[in-house]
Short mmCIF file of C-alpha atoms in Angstrom, two decimals:
data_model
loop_
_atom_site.label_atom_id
_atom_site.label_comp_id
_atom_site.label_asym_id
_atom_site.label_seq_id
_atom_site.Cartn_x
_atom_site.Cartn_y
_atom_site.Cartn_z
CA UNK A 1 32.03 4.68 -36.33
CA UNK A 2 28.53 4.21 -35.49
CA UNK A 3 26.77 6.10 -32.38
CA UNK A 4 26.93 4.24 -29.49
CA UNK A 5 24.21 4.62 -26.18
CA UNK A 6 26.91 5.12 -23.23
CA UNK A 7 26.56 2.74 -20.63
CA UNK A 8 24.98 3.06 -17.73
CA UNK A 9 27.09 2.79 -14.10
CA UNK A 10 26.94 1.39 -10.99
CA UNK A 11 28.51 4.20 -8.18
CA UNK A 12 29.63 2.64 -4.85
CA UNK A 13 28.42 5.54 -2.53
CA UNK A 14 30.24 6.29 0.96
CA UNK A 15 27.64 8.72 3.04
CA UNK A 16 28.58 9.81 6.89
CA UNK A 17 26.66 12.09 8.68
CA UNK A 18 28.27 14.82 9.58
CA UNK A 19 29.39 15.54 13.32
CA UNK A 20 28.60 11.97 14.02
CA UNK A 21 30.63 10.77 16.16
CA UNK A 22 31.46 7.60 16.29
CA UNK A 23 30.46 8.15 12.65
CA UNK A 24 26.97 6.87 11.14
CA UNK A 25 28.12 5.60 7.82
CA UNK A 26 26.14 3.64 4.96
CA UNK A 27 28.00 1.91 1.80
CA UNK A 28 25.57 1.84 -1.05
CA UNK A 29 25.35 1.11 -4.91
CA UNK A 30 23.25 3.63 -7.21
CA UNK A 31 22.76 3.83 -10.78
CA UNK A 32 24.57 6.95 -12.01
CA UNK A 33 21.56 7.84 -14.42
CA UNK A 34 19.01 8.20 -11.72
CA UNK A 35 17.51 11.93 -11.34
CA UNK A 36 18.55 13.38 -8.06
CA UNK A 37 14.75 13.74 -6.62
CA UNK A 38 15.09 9.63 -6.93
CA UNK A 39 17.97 9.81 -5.44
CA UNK A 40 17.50 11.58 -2.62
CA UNK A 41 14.69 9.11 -1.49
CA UNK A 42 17.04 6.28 -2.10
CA UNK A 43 19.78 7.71 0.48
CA UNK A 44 16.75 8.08 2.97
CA UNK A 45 15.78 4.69 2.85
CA UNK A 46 19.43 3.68 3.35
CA UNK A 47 20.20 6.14 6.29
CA UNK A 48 16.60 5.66 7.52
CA UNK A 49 15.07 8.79 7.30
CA UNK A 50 11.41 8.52 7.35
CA UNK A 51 10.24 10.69 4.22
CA UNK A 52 9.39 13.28 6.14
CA UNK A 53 11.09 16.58 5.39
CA UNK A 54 12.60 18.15 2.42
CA UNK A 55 15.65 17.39 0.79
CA UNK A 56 18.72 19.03 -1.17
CA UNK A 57 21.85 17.98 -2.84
CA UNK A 58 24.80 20.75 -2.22
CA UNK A 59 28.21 21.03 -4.81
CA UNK A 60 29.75 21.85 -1.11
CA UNK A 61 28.72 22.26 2.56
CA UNK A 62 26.59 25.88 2.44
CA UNK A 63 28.02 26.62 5.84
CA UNK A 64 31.50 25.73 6.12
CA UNK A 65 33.31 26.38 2.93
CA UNK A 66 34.68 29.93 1.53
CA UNK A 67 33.16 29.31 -1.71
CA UNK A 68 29.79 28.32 -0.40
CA UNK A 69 28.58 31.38 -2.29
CA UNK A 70 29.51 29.44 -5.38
CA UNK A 71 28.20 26.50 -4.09
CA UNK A 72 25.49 24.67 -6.79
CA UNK A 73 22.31 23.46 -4.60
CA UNK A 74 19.82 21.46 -6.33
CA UNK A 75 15.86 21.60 -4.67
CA UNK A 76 12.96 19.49 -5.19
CA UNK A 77 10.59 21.64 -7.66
CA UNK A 78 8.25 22.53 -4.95
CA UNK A 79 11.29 23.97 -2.58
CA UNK A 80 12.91 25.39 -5.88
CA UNK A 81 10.06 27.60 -6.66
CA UNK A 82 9.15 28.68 -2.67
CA UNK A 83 12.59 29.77 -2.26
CA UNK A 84 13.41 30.79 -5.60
CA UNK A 85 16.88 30.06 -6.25
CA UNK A 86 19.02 26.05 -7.16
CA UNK A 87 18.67 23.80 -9.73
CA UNK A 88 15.94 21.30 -10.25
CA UNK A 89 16.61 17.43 -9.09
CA UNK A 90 13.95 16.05 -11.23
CA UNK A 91 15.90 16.85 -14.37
CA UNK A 92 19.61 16.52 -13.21
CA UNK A 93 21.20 13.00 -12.91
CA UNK A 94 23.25 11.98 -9.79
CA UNK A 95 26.42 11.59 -12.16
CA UNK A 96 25.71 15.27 -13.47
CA UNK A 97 25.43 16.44 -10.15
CA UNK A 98 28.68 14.84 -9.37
CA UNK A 99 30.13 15.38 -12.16
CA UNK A 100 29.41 19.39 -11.66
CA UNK A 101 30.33 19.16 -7.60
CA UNK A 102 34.05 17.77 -8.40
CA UNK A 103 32.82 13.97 -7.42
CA UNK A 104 31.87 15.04 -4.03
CA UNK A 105 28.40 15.44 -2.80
CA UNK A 106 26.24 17.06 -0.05
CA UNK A 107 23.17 15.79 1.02
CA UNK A 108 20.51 17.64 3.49
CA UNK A 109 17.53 16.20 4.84
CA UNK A 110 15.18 18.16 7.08
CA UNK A 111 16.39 22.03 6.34
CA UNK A 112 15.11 22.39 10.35
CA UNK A 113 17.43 19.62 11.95
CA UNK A 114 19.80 20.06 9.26
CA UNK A 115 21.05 16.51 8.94
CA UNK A 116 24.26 17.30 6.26
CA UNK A 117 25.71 13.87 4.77
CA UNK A 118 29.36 13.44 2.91
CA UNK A 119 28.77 11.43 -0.06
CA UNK A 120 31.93 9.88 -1.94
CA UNK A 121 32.40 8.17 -4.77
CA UNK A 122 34.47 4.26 -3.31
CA UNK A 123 34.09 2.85 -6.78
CA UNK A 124 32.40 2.39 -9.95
CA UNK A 125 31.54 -0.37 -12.82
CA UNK A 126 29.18 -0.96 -15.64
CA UNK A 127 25.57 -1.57 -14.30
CA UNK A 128 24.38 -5.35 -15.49
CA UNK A 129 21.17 -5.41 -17.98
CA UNK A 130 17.65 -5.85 -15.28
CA UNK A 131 19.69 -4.88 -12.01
CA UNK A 132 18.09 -3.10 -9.07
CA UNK A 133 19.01 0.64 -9.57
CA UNK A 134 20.32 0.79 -5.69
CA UNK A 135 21.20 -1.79 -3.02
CA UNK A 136 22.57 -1.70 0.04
CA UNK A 137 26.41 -2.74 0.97
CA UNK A 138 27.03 -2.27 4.73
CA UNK A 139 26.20 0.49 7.14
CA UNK A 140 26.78 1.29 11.18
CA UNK A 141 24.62 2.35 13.73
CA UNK A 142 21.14 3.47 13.17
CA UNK A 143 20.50 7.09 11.86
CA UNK A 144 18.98 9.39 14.79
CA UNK A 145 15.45 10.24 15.19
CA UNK A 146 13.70 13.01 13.39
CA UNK A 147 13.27 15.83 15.00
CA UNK A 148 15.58 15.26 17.86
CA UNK A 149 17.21 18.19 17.51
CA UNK A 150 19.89 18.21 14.73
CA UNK A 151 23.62 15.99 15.45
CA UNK A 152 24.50 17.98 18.68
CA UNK A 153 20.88 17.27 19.68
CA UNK A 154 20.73 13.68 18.90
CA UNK A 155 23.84 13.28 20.79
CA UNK A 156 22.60 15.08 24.17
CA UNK A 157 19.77 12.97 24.09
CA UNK A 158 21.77 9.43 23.21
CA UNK A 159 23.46 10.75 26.02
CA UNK A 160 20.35 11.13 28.70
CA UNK A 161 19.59 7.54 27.35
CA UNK A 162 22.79 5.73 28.61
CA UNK A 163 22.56 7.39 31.23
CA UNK A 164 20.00 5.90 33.17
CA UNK A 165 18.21 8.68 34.68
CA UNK A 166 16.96 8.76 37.89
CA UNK A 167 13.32 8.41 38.42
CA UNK A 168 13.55 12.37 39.78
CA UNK A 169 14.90 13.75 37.23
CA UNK A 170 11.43 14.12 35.26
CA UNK A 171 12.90 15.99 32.47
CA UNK A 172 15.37 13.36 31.73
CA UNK A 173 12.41 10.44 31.87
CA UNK A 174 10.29 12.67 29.45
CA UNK A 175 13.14 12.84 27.16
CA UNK A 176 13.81 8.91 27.57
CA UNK A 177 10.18 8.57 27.29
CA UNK A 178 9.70 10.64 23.89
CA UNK A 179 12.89 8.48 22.21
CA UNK A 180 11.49 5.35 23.01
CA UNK A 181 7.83 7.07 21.58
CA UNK A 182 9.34 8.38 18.24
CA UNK A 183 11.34 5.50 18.06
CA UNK A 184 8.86 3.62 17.21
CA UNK A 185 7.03 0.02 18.22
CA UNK A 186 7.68 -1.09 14.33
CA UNK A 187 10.64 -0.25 14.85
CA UNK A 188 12.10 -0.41 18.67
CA UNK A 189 14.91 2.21 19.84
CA UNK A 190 18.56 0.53 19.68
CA UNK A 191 20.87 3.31 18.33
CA UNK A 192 23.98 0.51 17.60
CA UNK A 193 21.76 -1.73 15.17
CA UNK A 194 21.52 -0.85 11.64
CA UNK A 195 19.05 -2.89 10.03
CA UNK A 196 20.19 -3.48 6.14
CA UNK A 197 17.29 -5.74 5.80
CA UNK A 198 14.99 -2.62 6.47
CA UNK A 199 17.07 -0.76 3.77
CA UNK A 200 16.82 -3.05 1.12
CA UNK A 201 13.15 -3.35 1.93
CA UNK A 202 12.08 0.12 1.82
CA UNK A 203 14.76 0.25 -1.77
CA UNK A 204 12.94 -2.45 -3.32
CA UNK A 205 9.67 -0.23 -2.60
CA UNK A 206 10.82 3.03 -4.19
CA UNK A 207 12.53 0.97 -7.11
CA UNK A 208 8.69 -0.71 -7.63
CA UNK A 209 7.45 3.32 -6.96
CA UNK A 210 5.91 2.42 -3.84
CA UNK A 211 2.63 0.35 -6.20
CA UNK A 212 2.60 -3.77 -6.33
CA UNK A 213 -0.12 -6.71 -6.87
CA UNK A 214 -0.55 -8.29 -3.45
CA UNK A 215 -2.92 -6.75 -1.02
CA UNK A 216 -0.96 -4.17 0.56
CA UNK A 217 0.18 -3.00 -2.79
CA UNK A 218 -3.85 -2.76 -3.81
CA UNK A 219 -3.71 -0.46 -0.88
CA UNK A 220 -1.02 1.82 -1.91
CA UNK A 221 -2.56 2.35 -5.16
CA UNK A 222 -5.11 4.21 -3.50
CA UNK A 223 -3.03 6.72 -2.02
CA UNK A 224 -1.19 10.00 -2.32
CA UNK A 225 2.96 9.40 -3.74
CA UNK A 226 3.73 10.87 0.30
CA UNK A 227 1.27 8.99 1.98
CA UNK A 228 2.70 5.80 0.19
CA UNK A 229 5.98 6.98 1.18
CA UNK A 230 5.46 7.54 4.98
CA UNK A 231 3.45 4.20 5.13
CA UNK A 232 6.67 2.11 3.16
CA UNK A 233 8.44 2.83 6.28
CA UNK A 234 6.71 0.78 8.63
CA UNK A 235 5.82 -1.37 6.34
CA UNK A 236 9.55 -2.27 5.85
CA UNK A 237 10.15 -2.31 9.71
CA UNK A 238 7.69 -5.36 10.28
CA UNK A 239 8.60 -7.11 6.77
CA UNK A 240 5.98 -6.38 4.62
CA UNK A 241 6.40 -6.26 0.94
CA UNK A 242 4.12 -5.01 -1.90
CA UNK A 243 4.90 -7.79 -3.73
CA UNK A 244 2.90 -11.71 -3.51
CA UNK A 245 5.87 -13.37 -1.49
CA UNK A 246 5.11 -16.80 -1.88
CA UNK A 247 2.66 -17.09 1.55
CA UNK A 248 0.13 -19.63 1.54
CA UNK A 249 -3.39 -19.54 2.93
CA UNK A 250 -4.03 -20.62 6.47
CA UNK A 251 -6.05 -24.11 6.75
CA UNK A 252 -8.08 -22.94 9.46
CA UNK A 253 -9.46 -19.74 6.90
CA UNK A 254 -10.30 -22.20 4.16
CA UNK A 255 -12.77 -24.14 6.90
CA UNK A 256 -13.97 -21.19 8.14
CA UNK A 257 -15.44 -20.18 4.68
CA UNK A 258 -17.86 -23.03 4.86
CA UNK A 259 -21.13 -21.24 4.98
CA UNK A 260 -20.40 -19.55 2.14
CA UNK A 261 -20.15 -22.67 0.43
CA UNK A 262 -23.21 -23.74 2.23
CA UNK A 263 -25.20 -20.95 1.47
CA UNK A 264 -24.43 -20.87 -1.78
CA UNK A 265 -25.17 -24.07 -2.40
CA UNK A 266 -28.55 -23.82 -0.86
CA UNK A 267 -29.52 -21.04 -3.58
CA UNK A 268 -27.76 -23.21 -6.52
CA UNK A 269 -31.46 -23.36 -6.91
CA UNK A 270 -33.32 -19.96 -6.77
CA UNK A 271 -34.76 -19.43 -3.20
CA UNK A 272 -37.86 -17.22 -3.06
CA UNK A 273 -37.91 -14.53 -0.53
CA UNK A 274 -40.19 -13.14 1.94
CA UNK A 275 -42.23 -9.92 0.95
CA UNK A 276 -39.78 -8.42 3.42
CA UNK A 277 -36.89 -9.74 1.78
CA UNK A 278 -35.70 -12.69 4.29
CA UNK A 279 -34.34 -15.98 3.51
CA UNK A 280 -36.80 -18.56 4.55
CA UNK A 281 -36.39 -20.05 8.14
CA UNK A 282 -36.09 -23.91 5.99
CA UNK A 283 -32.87 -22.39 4.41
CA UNK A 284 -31.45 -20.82 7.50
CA UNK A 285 -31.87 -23.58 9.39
CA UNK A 286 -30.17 -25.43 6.88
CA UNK A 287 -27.69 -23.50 6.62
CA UNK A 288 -27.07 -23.07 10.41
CA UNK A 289 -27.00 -26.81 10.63
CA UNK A 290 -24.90 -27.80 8.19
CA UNK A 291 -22.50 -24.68 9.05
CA UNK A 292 -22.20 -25.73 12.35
CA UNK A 293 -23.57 -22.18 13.48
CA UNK A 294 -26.06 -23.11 15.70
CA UNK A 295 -25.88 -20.62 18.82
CA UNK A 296 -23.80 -18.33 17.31
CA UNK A 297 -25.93 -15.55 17.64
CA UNK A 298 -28.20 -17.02 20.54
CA UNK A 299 -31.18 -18.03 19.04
CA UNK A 300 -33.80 -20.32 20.64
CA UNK A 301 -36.03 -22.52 19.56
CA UNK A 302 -35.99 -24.98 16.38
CA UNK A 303 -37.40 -22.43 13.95
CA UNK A 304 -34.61 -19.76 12.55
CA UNK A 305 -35.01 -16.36 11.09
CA UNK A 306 -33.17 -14.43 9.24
CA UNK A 307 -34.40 -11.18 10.40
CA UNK A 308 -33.10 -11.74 14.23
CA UNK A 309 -29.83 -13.62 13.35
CA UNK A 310 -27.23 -10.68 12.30
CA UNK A 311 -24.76 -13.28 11.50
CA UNK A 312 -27.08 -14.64 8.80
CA UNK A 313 -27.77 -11.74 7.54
CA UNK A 314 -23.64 -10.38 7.11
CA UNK A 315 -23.56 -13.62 5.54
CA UNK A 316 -25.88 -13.25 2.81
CA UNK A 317 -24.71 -9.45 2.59
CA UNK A 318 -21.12 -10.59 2.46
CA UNK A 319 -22.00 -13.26 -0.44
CA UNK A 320 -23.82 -10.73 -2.74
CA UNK A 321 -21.16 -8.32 -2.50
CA UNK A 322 -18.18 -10.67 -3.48
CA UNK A 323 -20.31 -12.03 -6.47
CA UNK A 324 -21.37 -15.52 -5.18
CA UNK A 325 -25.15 -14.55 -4.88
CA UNK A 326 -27.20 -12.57 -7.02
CA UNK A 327 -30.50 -10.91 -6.07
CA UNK A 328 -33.25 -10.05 -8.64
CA UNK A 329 -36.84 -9.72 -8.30
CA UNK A 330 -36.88 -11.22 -5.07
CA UNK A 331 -35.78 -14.16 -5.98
CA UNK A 332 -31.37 -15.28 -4.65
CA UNK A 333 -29.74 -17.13 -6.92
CA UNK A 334 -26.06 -18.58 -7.03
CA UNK A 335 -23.91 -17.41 -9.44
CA UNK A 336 -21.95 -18.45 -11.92
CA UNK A 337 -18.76 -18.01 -9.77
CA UNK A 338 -20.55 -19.12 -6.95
CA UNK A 339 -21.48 -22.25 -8.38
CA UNK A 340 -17.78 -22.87 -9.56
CA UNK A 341 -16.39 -22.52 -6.19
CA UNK A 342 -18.77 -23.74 -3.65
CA UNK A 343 -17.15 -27.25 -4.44
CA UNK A 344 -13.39 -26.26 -4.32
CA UNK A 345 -13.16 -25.08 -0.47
CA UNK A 346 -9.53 -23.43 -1.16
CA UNK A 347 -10.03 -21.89 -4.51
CA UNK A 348 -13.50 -20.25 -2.74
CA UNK A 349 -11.01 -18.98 0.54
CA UNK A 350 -8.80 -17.86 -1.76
CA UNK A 351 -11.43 -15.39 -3.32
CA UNK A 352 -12.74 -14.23 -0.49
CA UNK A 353 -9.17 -13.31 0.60
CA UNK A 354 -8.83 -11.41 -2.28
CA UNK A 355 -12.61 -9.40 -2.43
CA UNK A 356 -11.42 -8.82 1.18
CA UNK A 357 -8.04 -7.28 0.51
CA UNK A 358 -9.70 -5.11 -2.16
CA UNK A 359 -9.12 -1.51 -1.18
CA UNK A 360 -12.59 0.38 -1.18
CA UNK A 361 -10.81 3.78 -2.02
CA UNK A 362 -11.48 5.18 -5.49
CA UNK A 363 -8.03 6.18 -6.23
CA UNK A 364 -5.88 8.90 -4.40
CA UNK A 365 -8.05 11.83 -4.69
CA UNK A 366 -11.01 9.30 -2.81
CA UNK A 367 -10.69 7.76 0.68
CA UNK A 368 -12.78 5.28 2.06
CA UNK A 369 -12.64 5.36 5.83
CA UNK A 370 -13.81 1.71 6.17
CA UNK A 371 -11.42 0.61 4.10
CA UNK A 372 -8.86 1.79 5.04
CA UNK A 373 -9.63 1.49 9.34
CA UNK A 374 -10.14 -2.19 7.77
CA UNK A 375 -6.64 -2.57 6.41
CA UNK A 376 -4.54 -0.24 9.27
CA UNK A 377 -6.70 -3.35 11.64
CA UNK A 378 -4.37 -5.68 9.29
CA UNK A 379 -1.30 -3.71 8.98
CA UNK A 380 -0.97 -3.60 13.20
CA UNK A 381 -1.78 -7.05 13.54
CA UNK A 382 0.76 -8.27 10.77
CA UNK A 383 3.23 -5.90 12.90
CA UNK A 384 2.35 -8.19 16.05
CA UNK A 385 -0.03 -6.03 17.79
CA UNK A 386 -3.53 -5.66 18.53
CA UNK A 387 -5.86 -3.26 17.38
CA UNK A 388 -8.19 -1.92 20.62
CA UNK A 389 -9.14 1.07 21.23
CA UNK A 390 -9.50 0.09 25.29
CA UNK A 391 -5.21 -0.70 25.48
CA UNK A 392 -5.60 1.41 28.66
CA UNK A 393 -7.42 -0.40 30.74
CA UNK A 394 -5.42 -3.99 30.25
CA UNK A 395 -2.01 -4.63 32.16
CA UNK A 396 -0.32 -5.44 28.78
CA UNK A 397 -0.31 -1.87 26.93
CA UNK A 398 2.23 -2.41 24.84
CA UNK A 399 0.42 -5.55 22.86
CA UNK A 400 -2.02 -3.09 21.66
CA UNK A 401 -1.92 0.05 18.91
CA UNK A 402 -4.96 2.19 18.61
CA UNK A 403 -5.13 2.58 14.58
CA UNK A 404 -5.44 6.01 15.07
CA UNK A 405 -2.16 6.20 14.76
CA UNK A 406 -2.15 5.33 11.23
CA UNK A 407 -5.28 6.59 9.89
CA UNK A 408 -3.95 10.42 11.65
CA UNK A 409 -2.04 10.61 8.24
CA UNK A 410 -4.56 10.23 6.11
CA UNK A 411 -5.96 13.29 7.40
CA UNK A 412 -9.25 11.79 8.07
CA UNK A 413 -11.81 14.40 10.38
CA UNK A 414 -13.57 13.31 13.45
CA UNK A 415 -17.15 14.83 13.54
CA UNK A 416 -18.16 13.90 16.92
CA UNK A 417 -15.39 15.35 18.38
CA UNK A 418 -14.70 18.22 15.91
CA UNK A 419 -10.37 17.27 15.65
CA UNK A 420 -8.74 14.87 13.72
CA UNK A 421 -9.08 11.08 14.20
CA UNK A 422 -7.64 10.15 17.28
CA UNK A 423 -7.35 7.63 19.84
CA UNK A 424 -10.64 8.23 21.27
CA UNK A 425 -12.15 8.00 17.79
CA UNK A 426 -14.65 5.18 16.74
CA UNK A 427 -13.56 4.02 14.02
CA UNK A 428 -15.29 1.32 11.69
CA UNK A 429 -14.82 -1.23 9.50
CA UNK A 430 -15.98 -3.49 6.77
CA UNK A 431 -18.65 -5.56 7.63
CA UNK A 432 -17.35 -8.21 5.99
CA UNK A 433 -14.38 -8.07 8.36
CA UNK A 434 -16.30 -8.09 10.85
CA UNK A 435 -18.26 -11.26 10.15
CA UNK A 436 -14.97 -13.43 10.02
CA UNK A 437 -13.67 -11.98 13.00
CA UNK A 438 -17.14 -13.41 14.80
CA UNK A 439 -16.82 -16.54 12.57
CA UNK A 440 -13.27 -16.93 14.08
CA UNK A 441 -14.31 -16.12 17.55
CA UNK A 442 -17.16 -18.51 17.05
CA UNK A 443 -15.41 -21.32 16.06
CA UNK A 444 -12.13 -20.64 18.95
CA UNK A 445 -14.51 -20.33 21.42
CA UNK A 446 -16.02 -23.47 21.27
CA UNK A 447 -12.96 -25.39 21.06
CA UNK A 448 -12.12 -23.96 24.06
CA UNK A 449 -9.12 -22.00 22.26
CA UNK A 450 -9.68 -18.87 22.37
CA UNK A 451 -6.32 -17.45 23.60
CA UNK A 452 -5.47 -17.91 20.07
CA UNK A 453 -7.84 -15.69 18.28
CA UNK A 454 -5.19 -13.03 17.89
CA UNK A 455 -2.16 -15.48 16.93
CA UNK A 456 -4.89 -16.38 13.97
CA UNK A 457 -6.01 -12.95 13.41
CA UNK A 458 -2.26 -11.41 12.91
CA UNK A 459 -1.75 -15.02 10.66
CA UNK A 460 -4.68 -13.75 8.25
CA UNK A 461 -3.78 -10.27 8.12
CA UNK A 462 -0.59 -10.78 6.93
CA UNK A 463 -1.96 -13.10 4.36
CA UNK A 464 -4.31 -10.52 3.15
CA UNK A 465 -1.54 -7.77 2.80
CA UNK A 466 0.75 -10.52 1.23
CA UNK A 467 -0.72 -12.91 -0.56
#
């Protein structure tokens, strides 16, 4: 009889956390052939831990059985060789590991908090050709924060929160205070909701291994496997993907790009410059008129120059370095691309979109702190906030997010203040952002509209990381 390649199985998982009480549960399927270092990321996105600690998988509970001695634990490699003793994940399967443990599983996350999870096999079947290696089937109540403490911990402080403290009681508001903190604005604090959506998001991530082709996905390429990681989980919470989903480009962008058109159409033929290198003031006053620009960075008088208009100049900047202008000898010319897109006004927003969503960052081992303050700027508007760095001084705090709070994960140094990036950082950002954000303001502004420059900005941003 010939050989035949076993075939691969679908488990229906049970998981409770242990001491919870009522119980946190999550039902999940998993492919049986997975190794267990994939696995244990899996039942983290599921339960909602935030990548954040280490992980093992125990044969039995280390502390609570008579034959924990015997007990098999399997570590992460990194773990496995600090403490010295286990099995690796990265080359056992979760069926092995079951298979070894009797069917029944222990999972720990955080060795500090000790969070212990029950994990039972419900059911099994054949797993179909091209199916998602894990999904989620139900779950109840939303796992407890990180580092509150371990179960009994979590459960003191669930307990502070329906309470109600009293406005003495300052160590009860601190605590209150700190869950609604770590809790998260992606994600606000309601310990009955469990959010499957969330799961299945941050699953699809780890099944794609946390890379994709849209904009945020250029983005993760860039970074470290636990940076990618700790950024999937707000990414999930606000509904981002790293995959194109289908969004279209707002109207309003594709007239906004119209002096790129017009400029580029003014050097379809080649413009001399000045010995200084300046457009002449014939071209930028064409190109203010027929952009509509006039005023926008208060200029007087009928004759305009390049050298005193910034906006014209972020312009031309902005044109050369996404390939629609080429400079040589003095001489700007349109270019090939340039001249192919100047007529199609969505085809040309569409590019731009894209040079703007390309990440700066030469791979993992380089950051680009532009870049990336650029696309954190993105990320908290997509998640409805706004990016300012003065939140404290306006009566709605909690509309803005200092990106600080991303960027402190990147590990990124603060000179003039000798301590990480923090929320009295400056912190920059591409130039060519910064030209459509004053192109946008521009244009609101004098349509009396410009309540709405935020609704627009958080409407690009989340076309840039999606589209």
């Amino acid at each position: 009889m010939p050989h035949v390649i076993p075939l691969r199985r679908m488990l229906t998982l049970r998981i409770v956390l242990e001491g919870s009480a009522p119980p946190i549960w999550r039902t999940m399927e998993i492919d049986d052939g997975i190794m267990l270092d994939e696995a244990g990321l899996a039942l983290q996105c599921v339960m909602g831990w935030e990548h954040a600690h280490l992980q093992a998988f125990h044969s039995a509970v280390p502390y609570d059985r008579e034959d924990a001695g015997q007990a098999i634990t399997w570590y992460e490699e990194q773990s496995r060789l600090e403490i010295g003793v286990g099995e690796p994940q990265e080359t056992t399967t979760l069926g092995q590991a079951l298979a070894a443990a009797g069917g029944e599983l222990y999972f720990e996350y955080d060795f500090g908090d000790c969070w212990m999870h029950k994990i039972t096999v419900e059911a099994q079947r054949g797993k179909a050709p091209g199916e998602a290696p894990y999904r989620v089937v139900a779950g109840q109540l939303r796992a407890p924060l990180e580092d509150s403490g371990g179960i009994h911990g979590w459960q003191e402080k669930l307990s502070i929160l329906q309470g109600n403290p009293a406005p003495e009681d300052l160590e009860a508001q601190d605590i209150v205070a700190w869950m609604h903190w770590r809790g998260g604005r992606w994600n606000p604090l309601e310990p009955a909701e469990f959010r499957a959506d969330v799961a299945d998001a941050r699953l699809a991530m780890l099944a794609a291994q946390f890379t994709g082709d849209n904009g945020l996905g250029r983005w993760f390429d860039t970074m470290e496997p636990e940076l990618r990681r700790a950024i999937s989980v707000p990414a999930a919470q606000i509904g981002l993907g790293l995959q194109p989903g289908g969004i279209t480009i707002p109207p309003w962008f594709v007239d906004l790009m119209r002096p790129f058109a017009v400029l580029t159409a003014l050097c379809d033929a080649p413009v001399k410059l000045s010995a200084a290198g300046w457009l002449p003031p014939k071209i930028v006053g064409e190109l203010v008129e027929r952009s509509g620009l006039d005023g926008i960075d208060y200029e007087s008088g009928s004759t305009k120059r390049e050298n005193i208009m910034i906006t014209v100049i972020r312009l031309r900047e902005s044109a050369q370095q996404m390939g629609l202008l080429r400079k040589a000898k003095g001489v700007l010319t349109a270019t090939r691309r340039g001249r192919q897109l100047m007529e199609d006004p969505v085809a040309l927003a569409e590019y731009v979109a894209r040079k703007l969503a390309q990440p700066k960052a030469e791979g993992p081992k380089g950051r680009d702190i532009d870049s990336d303050s650029t696309f954190a700027g993105w990320f908290i508007r997509a998640g409805g906030f706004i990016p300012d760095r003065m939140q404290r001084y306006t009566p709605q705090p909690g509309l803005f997010m200092d990106k600080s709070e991303l960027l402190e994960i990147f590990g990124y140094w603060d000179p003039n203040q000798r301590c990480p990036v923090n929320e009295q950082s400056r912190l920059p950002f591409l130039q060519s952002w910064y030209l459509i954000e004053h192109l946008l303001g521009y244009r609101m502004r004098a349509e009396d509209m410009a309540e709405r420059i935020p609704e627009r900005l958080a409407e690009l941003s989340r076309y840039l990381l999606q589209g």
